[in-house]
């Protein structure tokens, strides 16, 4: 079985149940999945559970392998996770931080590591920042470095928690475009938490809508982002329309 | 991607590493100079040539040899070892608690150790086989037990609250005040003789150094330093955030627990033998970070060497400030440390 299959998953934080019988997938390799839902619906928790950072009750399999049975390092070799918080502004070079991400699993810093790191940085358009320090960069620039740290490891499963939150319009677009291309090329399974529904419609293949810790809808993104489901999930009156160039977009008219 | 870019990046990286090695070498050279100054300057001044002669020929019973081997060398070596232990412990603590205010002194490890020591002094406890150590064996052991206990308590709080660092720091500060109050209480009920011993603890001093103590602390440093450096990459990753490090395959709770064990061993032994010495564990990591960056291979070793250098300078100043008097070194580190620390903080505040 190729791709990611998860669930039914139940996750508690402390005594508080966060996710109830959440199922995800099967998500095929080479597809980008959007994880959508209002604040507090459990998106980040689901992502952290998939990354093995929270104990989840329920099976998670990636390409036929049960992830929960793996040790932390073995899990980390298959799966890269980018948390919602931006990388901190510390006295570390951009290049260095990407190399740490490659090196922490062991091995030496050979030429290949340098070319991998530089290639990833240049794909994200920040090769010129390679020798600058993280505490000199803006929030958005650090978010791009965080993405580089995740992408450079060429994982099978890429989990990104709001990767666009600090980016300007141009970078939002180029990052989503890059993620889609890389996901296809490297046959990854990418799961991305997004708030921008139009972005999800245009740049992802499938979507899962969460609300109050349960799955509300799951499937091709056009079938998940609909007026009926948006009304149910967010409590808003919204239309999904095609703009002049035929691209779908979400217009919110008011609250329900 | 042009291959020339990779070559440029690789080259920049190599030169960065070389620069850091150079800084480390410079610090070590300064330390050697300070160490020699410690040995030669004093009421009986020794020229460098007679100093080397004495060091190379062992204790031959001459007056100079007695001064060097019985007084100056143990003090100087103990100062360096204490600085090493506090510098390394402070550096690790600031990383695992992700807080620039963390140090064995500010989070209660030193205070707990001092309380353990003062209990042992005032109660007059003795080790059954500790005749060779006088009463000081049990003092060190007790200081150690209390330091480990408070470190484990800090770790417990960190886990229980789900790792919020703010709570850990506040809890540490509460520990400082608790143990300081308890030490004051013990002082209040102590006899006159015991009180004099106790004052030693609260000021910190090298004057009780002897070779067995040096062997124990030196052995601990030799044991802990490689252990620390082995987790340098994990600790570097931890600086980028706990979740990020965990997703890179770092077993964060295990790394943190191992680090706390090292911190308590180093801090407890340093405090047990030299008393509470503040600011070295707090300032040394800041200086090391500024000079050497966040790569923990360099940051950890740098902080240890800077700790040695500060303590070595302080012990020199402790003998030089008042002629004929040896000030407790803890007073000197605080007096020198505070302005230095404020300067660092204010400069950081301006740049950010």
Coordinates of N, CA and C in Angstrom, one line a residue, chain A residues 2-188:
Chain A
X2 N 0.8 2.0 -1.1 CA 1.6 3.2 -1.1 C 0.9 4.4 -0.6
X3 N 1.6 5.4 0.0 CA 1.0 6.6 0.5 C 0.8 6.5 2.0
X4 N 0.0 7.5 2.4 CA -0.2 7.6 3.9 C -1.7 7.2 4.2
X5 N -1.8 6.3 5.2 CA -3.1 6.0 5.7 C -3.1 6.1 7.2
X6 N -4.0 6.9 7.7 CA -4.0 7.1 9.2 C -5.4 7.0 9.7
X7 N -5.5 6.3 10.9 CA -6.7 6.4 11.6 C -7.5 5.1 11.6
X8 N -8.6 5.0 12.3 CA -9.1 6.1 13.2 C -8.2 6.5 14.3
X9 N -7.9 7.8 14.4 CA -6.9 8.3 15.5 C -7.7 9.0 16.6
X10 N -7.3 8.7 17.8 CA -7.8 9.5 18.9 C -6.6 10.0 19.7
X11 N -6.6 11.3 19.9 CA -5.4 12.0 20.6 C -5.9 12.8 21.8
X12 N -5.3 12.6 22.9 CA -5.6 13.3 24.1 C -4.4 14.2 24.4
X13 N -4.6 15.4 24.9 CA -3.5 16.2 25.5 C -3.9 16.4 27.0
X14 N -3.1 15.8 27.8 CA -3.5 15.7 29.2 C -4.7 14.8 29.3
X15 N -5.8 15.3 29.9 CA -7.0 14.5 29.9 C -8.0 14.9 28.9
X16 N -7.6 16.0 28.2 CA -8.6 16.6 27.2 C -8.5 15.9 25.9
X17 N -9.6 15.3 25.4 CA -9.6 14.7 24.1 C -9.5 15.8 23.0
X18 N -8.6 15.7 22.0 CA -8.5 16.7 21.0 C -9.0 16.2 19.7
X19 N -8.7 14.9 19.3 CA -9.1 14.3 18.1 C -10.0 13.1 18.4
X20 N -11.1 13.0 17.6 CA -12.0 11.9 17.8 C -12.1 11.1 16.5
X21 N -11.6 9.9 16.5 CA -11.8 8.9 15.4 C -11.5 9.6 14.0
X22 N -10.4 10.3 14.0 CA -10.0 11.0 12.7 C -9.3 10.1 11.8
X23 N -9.9 10.0 10.6 CA -9.2 9.2 9.6 C -8.7 10.1 8.5
X24 N -7.5 9.7 7.9 CA -6.9 10.5 6.9 C -6.4 9.5 5.8
X25 N -6.7 9.9 4.6 CA -6.2 9.1 3.5 C -7.1 8.0 3.0
X26 N -6.6 7.1 2.2 CA -5.2 7.0 1.7 C -4.8 8.2 0.9
X27 N -3.7 8.8 1.2 CA -3.1 9.9 0.4 C -2.0 9.4 -0.4
X28 N -2.2 9.5 -1.7 CA -1.2 8.9 -2.6 C 0.1 9.6 -2.6
X29 N 1.2 8.9 -3.0 CA 2.5 9.6 -3.1 C 2.4 10.6 -4.3
X30 N 3.0 11.7 -4.1 CA 3.0 12.8 -5.2 C 1.8 13.7 -5.1
X31 N 1.0 13.6 -4.1 CA -0.1 14.5 -3.9 C 0.1 15.5 -2.7
X32 N -0.5 16.7 -2.9 CA -0.4 17.7 -1.8 C -1.8 17.7 -1.2
X33 N -1.8 17.5 0.2 CA -3.1 17.5 0.9 C -3.2 18.7 1.8
X34 N -4.3 19.4 1.7 CA -4.6 20.6 2.6 C -5.3 20.1 3.8
X35 N -4.9 20.5 5.0 CA -5.6 20.3 6.2 C -6.3 21.6 6.6
X36 N -7.6 21.6 6.5 CA -8.3 22.8 6.7 C -9.2 22.7 8.0
X37 N -9.7 23.9 8.4 CA -10.6 23.9 9.5 C -10.4 25.2 10.3
X38 N -11.5 25.5 11.1 CA -11.4 26.7 12.0 C -10.3 26.6 13.1
X39 N -10.1 27.7 13.8 CA -9.2 27.7 14.9 C -9.6 26.6 15.9
X40 N -8.6 25.9 16.5 CA -8.9 25.0 17.5 C -9.6 23.7 17.0
X41 N -9.6 23.4 15.7 CA -10.3 22.3 15.2 C -9.4 21.0 15.3
X42 N -8.1 21.2 15.6 CA -7.3 20.0 15.8 C -6.3 19.8 14.6
X43 N -6.2 20.8 13.7 CA -5.2 20.6 12.6 C -3.8 20.4 13.0
X44 N -3.3 21.3 13.9 CA -1.9 21.2 14.3 C -1.7 19.9 15.1
X45 N -2.7 19.5 15.9 CA -2.6 18.3 16.7 C -2.5 17.1 15.8
X46 N -3.3 17.1 14.8 CA -3.2 15.9 13.8 C -1.9 15.9 13.2
X47 N -1.3 17.0 12.8 CA 0.0 17.1 12.1 C 1.1 16.6 13.1
X48 N 1.0 17.1 14.3 CA 2.0 16.6 15.3 C 1.9 15.1 15.6
X49 N 0.7 14.6 15.6 CA 0.5 13.2 15.8 C 1.1 12.4 14.6
X50 N 0.9 12.9 13.4 CA 1.5 12.2 12.3 C 3.0 12.3 12.3
X51 N 3.5 13.4 12.9 CA 5.0 13.6 13.0 C 5.6 12.7 14.1
X52 N 4.7 12.1 14.9 CA 5.2 11.2 16.0 C 5.5 12.1 17.2
X53 N 5.1 13.3 17.3 CA 5.4 14.1 18.5 C 4.4 14.1 19.6
X54 N 3.3 13.4 19.3 CA 2.2 13.2 20.3 C 1.8 11.8 20.2
X55 N 1.5 11.2 21.4 CA 1.1 9.8 21.3 C -0.4 9.8 20.8
X56 N -0.6 9.0 19.7 CA -1.9 8.8 19.1 C -2.3 7.4 19.2
X57 N -3.6 7.2 19.6 CA -4.2 5.9 19.6 C -4.8 5.6 18.3
X58 N -4.1 4.7 17.5 CA -4.6 4.4 16.2 C -3.5 4.2 15.3
X59 N -3.7 3.5 14.2 CA -2.6 3.2 13.2 C -2.3 4.3 12.3
X60 N -1.0 4.5 12.0 CA -0.5 5.4 11.0 C 0.5 4.6 10.1
X61 N 0.1 4.4 8.8 CA 1.1 3.7 8.0 C 1.5 4.6 6.8
X62 N 2.8 4.5 6.5 CA 3.3 5.2 5.4 C 4.0 4.2 4.4
X63 N 3.5 4.2 3.2 CA 4.1 3.2 2.2 C 4.1 1.8 2.8
X64 N 3.1 1.4 3.5 CA 3.0 0.0 4.0 C 3.7 -0.2 5.4
X65 N 4.4 0.9 5.9 CA 5.1 0.7 7.1 C 4.4 1.4 8.3
X66 N 4.3 0.7 9.4 CA 3.6 1.3 10.6 C 4.6 2.3 11.2
X67 N 4.2 3.6 11.2 CA 5.1 4.7 11.7 C 5.3 4.6 13.2
X68 N 4.2 4.2 13.9 CA 4.2 4.2 15.4 C 5.2 3.2 15.9
X69 N 5.6 2.2 15.1 CA 6.5 1.1 15.6 C 8.0 1.6 15.5
X70 N 8.2 2.7 14.8 CA 9.6 3.2 14.5 C 10.2 4.0 15.7
X71 N 11.5 3.9 15.8 CA 12.2 4.7 16.8 C 12.1 6.1 16.3
X72 N 12.5 7.1 17.2 CA 12.5 8.5 16.9 C 13.4 8.8 15.7
X73 N 14.6 8.3 15.7 CA 15.5 8.6 14.5 C 15.0 8.0 13.2
X74 N 14.5 6.8 13.3 CA 14.0 6.1 12.1 C 12.8 6.8 11.6
X75 N 11.9 7.3 12.5 CA 10.7 8.1 12.1 C 11.2 9.4 11.4
X76 N 12.2 10.0 12.0 CA 12.7 11.3 11.5 C 13.3 11.1 10.1
X77 N 13.8 9.9 9.8 CA 14.4 9.8 8.4 C 13.3 9.7 7.4
X78 N 12.1 9.3 7.7 CA 11.0 9.2 6.7 C 10.2 10.5 6.7
X79 N 10.2 11.2 7.8 CA 9.2 12.2 7.9 C 9.8 13.5 8.3
X80 N 9.5 14.6 7.6 CA 10.0 15.9 8.0 C 8.8 16.8 8.4
X81 N 8.9 17.5 9.5 CA 7.8 18.2 10.1 C 8.3 19.7 10.3
X82 N 7.5 20.6 9.9 CA 7.8 22.0 10.2 C 6.8 22.6 11.1
X83 N 7.2 22.9 12.3 CA 6.2 23.5 13.3 C 5.7 24.9 12.9
X84 N 4.6 25.2 13.5 CA 4.0 26.5 13.2 C 4.9 27.7 13.6
X85 N 5.6 27.5 14.7 CA 6.4 28.6 15.2 C 7.6 28.8 14.3
X86 N 8.0 30.1 14.1 CA 9.1 30.4 13.2 C 10.4 29.9 13.8
X87 N 11.4 29.6 13.0 CA 12.7 29.3 13.6 C 13.2 30.5 14.4
X88 N 13.7 30.3 15.6 CA 14.1 31.5 16.5 C 15.2 32.3 15.9
X89 N 15.3 33.6 16.2 CA 16.4 34.4 15.7 C 17.6 34.2 16.5
X90 N 18.4 33.2 16.3 CA 19.6 32.9 17.0 C 20.8 33.2 16.2
X91 N 22.0 33.2 16.9 CA 23.2 33.6 16.2 C 23.7 32.3 15.5
X92 N 23.0 31.9 14.4 CA 23.4 30.8 13.6 C 23.2 31.1 12.2
X93 N 24.2 30.8 11.4 CA 24.1 31.1 9.9 C 23.0 30.2 9.3
X94 N 22.4 30.8 8.3 CA 21.4 30.0 7.5 C 21.9 28.7 7.0
X95 N 23.0 28.7 6.4 CA 23.7 27.5 5.9 C 23.9 26.5 7.0
X96 N 24.4 27.0 8.1 CA 24.7 26.2 9.3 C 23.4 25.5 9.8
X97 N 22.3 26.3 9.8 CA 21.1 25.7 10.4 C 20.6 24.6 9.4
X98 N 20.8 24.8 8.1 CA 20.3 23.7 7.2 C 21.2 22.5 7.3
X99 N 22.5 22.7 7.5 CA 23.5 21.6 7.7 C 23.2 20.9 9.0
X100 N 22.8 21.6 10.0 CA 22.5 20.9 11.3 C 21.3 19.9 11.1
X101 N 20.3 20.4 10.3 CA 19.2 19.6 10.0 C 19.6 18.3 9.3
X102 N 20.6 18.4 8.4 CA 21.1 17.2 7.8 C 22.0 16.3 8.7
X103 N 22.7 17.0 9.5 CA 23.8 16.3 10.2 C 23.4 15.7 11.5
X104 N 22.3 16.1 12.1 CA 21.9 15.7 13.4 C 21.6 14.2 13.5
X105 N 21.3 13.6 12.4 CA 21.1 12.2 12.3 C 22.4 11.4 12.3
X106 N 23.5 12.0 12.3 CA 24.8 11.4 12.1 C 25.3 11.5 10.7
X107 N 26.5 11.0 10.5 CA 27.2 11.1 9.2 C 28.1 12.4 9.3
X108 N 28.8 12.6 8.2 CA 29.7 13.7 8.2 C 29.3 14.8 7.2
X109 N 29.9 15.9 7.3 CA 29.5 17.0 6.4 C 30.3 16.9 5.1
X110 N 29.9 16.1 4.2 CA 30.6 15.9 2.9 C 30.1 17.0 1.9
X111 N 30.8 16.9 0.7 CA 30.4 17.9 -0.4 C 28.9 17.8 -0.7
X112 N 28.4 16.6 -0.7 CA 27.0 16.4 -1.1 C 26.1 17.2 -0.2
X113 N 26.4 17.2 1.1 CA 25.6 17.9 2.0 C 25.5 19.4 1.7
X114 N 26.7 19.9 1.3 CA 26.8 21.4 1.0 C 26.0 21.6 -0.3
X115 N 26.1 20.7 -1.3 CA 25.3 21.0 -2.5 C 23.8 20.8 -2.3
X116 N 23.5 19.9 -1.5 CA 22.0 19.7 -1.1 C 21.5 21.0 -0.5
X117 N 22.3 21.4 0.5 CA 21.8 22.6 1.2 C 21.7 23.8 0.3
X118 N 22.7 24.1 -0.5 CA 22.7 25.2 -1.4 C 21.6 25.1 -2.4
X119 N 21.4 23.9 -2.9 CA 20.3 23.7 -3.9 C 19.0 24.0 -3.3
X120 N 18.7 23.5 -2.1 CA 17.4 23.8 -1.5 C 17.2 25.3 -1.2
X121 N 18.3 25.9 -0.8 CA 18.2 27.4 -0.5 C 17.9 28.1 -1.8
X122 N 18.6 27.7 -2.9 CA 18.4 28.5 -4.1 C 17.0 28.2 -4.7
X123 N 16.5 27.0 -4.5 CA 15.1 26.7 -5.0 C 14.1 27.6 -4.3
X124 N 14.4 27.9 -3.0 CA 13.5 28.8 -2.2 C 13.8 30.2 -2.5
X125 N 14.8 30.5 -3.3 CA 15.2 31.9 -3.6 C 15.9 32.6 -2.5
X126 N 16.6 31.9 -1.6 CA 17.3 32.5 -0.5 C 18.8 32.1 -0.5
X127 N 19.3 31.7 -1.7 CA 20.7 31.2 -1.7 C 21.7 32.4 -1.3
X128 N 21.2 33.6 -1.6 CA 22.1 34.8 -1.2 C 22.1 35.0 0.3
X129 N 21.2 34.4 1.0 CA 21.3 34.6 2.5 C 22.0 33.5 3.2
X130 N 22.6 32.6 2.4 CA 23.3 31.4 3.1 C 24.2 31.7 4.2
X131 N 24.9 32.8 4.0 CA 26.0 33.1 5.0 C 25.5 34.2 6.0
X132 N 24.3 34.6 6.0 CA 23.8 35.5 7.0 C 23.3 34.8 8.2
X133 N 23.2 35.6 9.3 CA 22.8 35.0 10.6 C 21.3 35.1 10.8
X134 N 20.7 34.1 11.4 CA 19.3 34.0 11.6 C 18.7 35.2 12.4
X135 N 19.6 35.8 13.3 CA 19.0 37.0 14.0 C 19.1 38.3 13.2
X136 N 19.5 38.2 12.0 CA 19.5 39.4 11.1 C 18.3 39.3 10.1
X137 N 17.6 38.2 10.1 CA 16.6 38.0 9.1 C 15.2 38.4 9.6
X138 N 14.3 38.7 8.7 CA 12.9 38.9 9.1 C 12.2 37.6 9.3
X139 N 11.0 37.7 9.9 CA 10.2 36.5 10.2 C 9.9 35.7 9.0
X140 N 9.6 36.4 7.9 CA 9.3 35.6 6.6 C 10.5 34.9 6.1
X141 N 11.6 35.6 6.2 CA 12.9 35.0 5.7 C 13.2 33.8 6.6
X142 N 13.0 33.9 7.9 CA 13.3 32.7 8.7 C 12.3 31.6 8.4
X143 N 11.1 31.9 8.1 CA 10.1 30.9 7.7 C 10.6 30.1 6.5
X144 N 11.2 30.8 5.5 CA 11.8 30.2 4.4 C 12.9 29.3 4.8
X145 N 13.7 29.7 5.7 CA 14.8 28.8 6.2 C 14.3 27.6 6.8
X146 N 13.2 27.8 7.6 CA 12.5 26.6 8.2 C 12.1 25.6 7.2
X147 N 11.5 26.1 6.1 CA 11.1 25.2 5.0 C 12.3 24.5 4.4
X148 N 13.4 25.3 4.2 CA 14.6 24.7 3.7 C 15.1 23.5 4.6
X149 N 15.0 23.7 5.9 CA 15.4 22.7 6.8 C 14.6 21.4 6.7
X150 N 13.3 21.6 6.3 CA 12.5 20.4 6.2 C 12.7 19.8 4.8
X151 N 12.8 20.6 3.7 CA 12.9 20.1 2.4 C 14.2 19.4 2.1
X152 N 15.3 19.9 2.7 CA 16.6 19.5 2.4 C 16.8 18.0 2.8
X153 N 15.9 17.5 3.6 CA 16.1 16.1 4.1 C 15.4 15.1 3.1
X154 N 14.8 15.6 2.0 CA 14.0 14.8 1.1 C 13.3 13.6 1.8
X155 N 12.3 14.0 2.5 CA 11.5 13.0 3.3 C 10.5 12.3 2.4
X156 N 9.9 11.2 2.9 CA 8.8 10.5 2.2 C 7.5 11.2 2.6
X157 N 7.5 11.7 3.8 CA 6.3 12.4 4.3 C 6.7 13.8 4.7
X158 N 6.0 14.8 4.1 CA 6.4 16.2 4.5 C 5.2 16.8 5.2
X159 N 5.4 17.3 6.4 CA 4.3 17.9 7.2 C 4.6 19.3 7.5
X160 N 3.8 20.2 7.0 CA 4.0 21.7 7.2 C 2.8 22.3 7.9
X161 N 3.1 23.0 9.0 CA 2.1 23.6 9.8 C 2.1 25.1 9.4
X162 N 1.1 25.6 8.6 CA 1.0 26.9 8.2 C 2.4 27.5 7.7
X163 N 2.8 26.9 6.5 CA 4.1 27.4 6.0 C 4.1 28.8 5.4
X164 N 2.9 29.4 5.2 CA 2.8 30.7 4.5 C 2.5 31.8 5.5
X165 N 2.4 31.5 6.8 CA 1.9 32.5 7.7 C 2.6 33.8 7.7
X166 N 4.0 33.8 7.5 CA 4.7 35.0 7.6 C 5.2 35.5 6.2
X167 N 4.7 34.9 5.1 CA 5.3 35.2 3.8 C 4.5 36.3 3.1
X168 N 5.2 37.0 2.2 CA 4.5 38.0 1.4 C 3.8 37.3 0.2
X169 N 3.0 38.0 -0.5 CA 2.2 37.4 -1.6 C 3.0 36.6 -2.6
X170 N 4.1 37.2 -3.0 CA 4.9 36.5 -4.0 C 5.5 35.2 -3.5
X171 N 6.0 35.3 -2.2 CA 6.6 34.1 -1.7 C 5.5 33.0 -1.4
X172 N 4.3 33.4 -1.0 CA 3.3 32.5 -0.8 C 3.1 31.6 -2.0
X173 N 3.0 32.4 -3.1 CA 2.8 31.7 -4.4 C 3.9 30.8 -4.8
X174 N 5.2 31.3 -4.7 CA 6.3 30.5 -5.2 C 6.5 29.3 -4.3
X175 N 6.2 29.5 -3.0 CA 6.4 28.3 -2.1 C 5.4 27.2 -2.4
X176 N 4.1 27.6 -2.6 CA 3.1 26.6 -2.9 C 3.4 25.9 -4.2
X177 N 3.9 26.7 -5.2 CA 4.2 26.2 -6.5 C 5.4 25.2 -6.4
X178 N 6.4 25.6 -5.6 CA 7.6 24.7 -5.4 C 7.2 23.4 -4.7
X179 N 6.3 23.5 -3.6 CA 5.9 22.4 -2.9 C 5.2 21.4 -3.8
X180 N 4.4 21.9 -4.7 CA 3.7 20.9 -5.6 C 4.6 20.2 -6.5
X181 N 5.6 21.0 -7.1 CA 6.5 20.4 -8.0 C 7.4 19.4 -7.3
X182 N 7.9 19.8 -6.1 CA 8.8 18.9 -5.4 C 8.1 17.6 -4.9
X183 N 6.8 17.8 -4.5 CA 6.0 16.6 -4.1 C 5.9 15.6 -5.2
X184 N 5.6 16.1 -6.4 CA 5.5 15.2 -7.6 C 6.8 14.6 -7.9
X185 N 7.9 15.4 -8.0 CA 9.2 14.9 -8.4 C 9.7 13.9 -7.5
X186 N 9.6 14.1 -6.2 CA 10.2 13.2 -5.3 C 9.2 12.2 -4.7
X187 N 8.0 12.2 -5.3 CA 7.0 11.2 -4.9 C 6.8 11.2 -3.4
X188 N 6.7 12.5 -2.8 CA 6.4 12.6 -1.4 C 4.9 12.6 -1.1

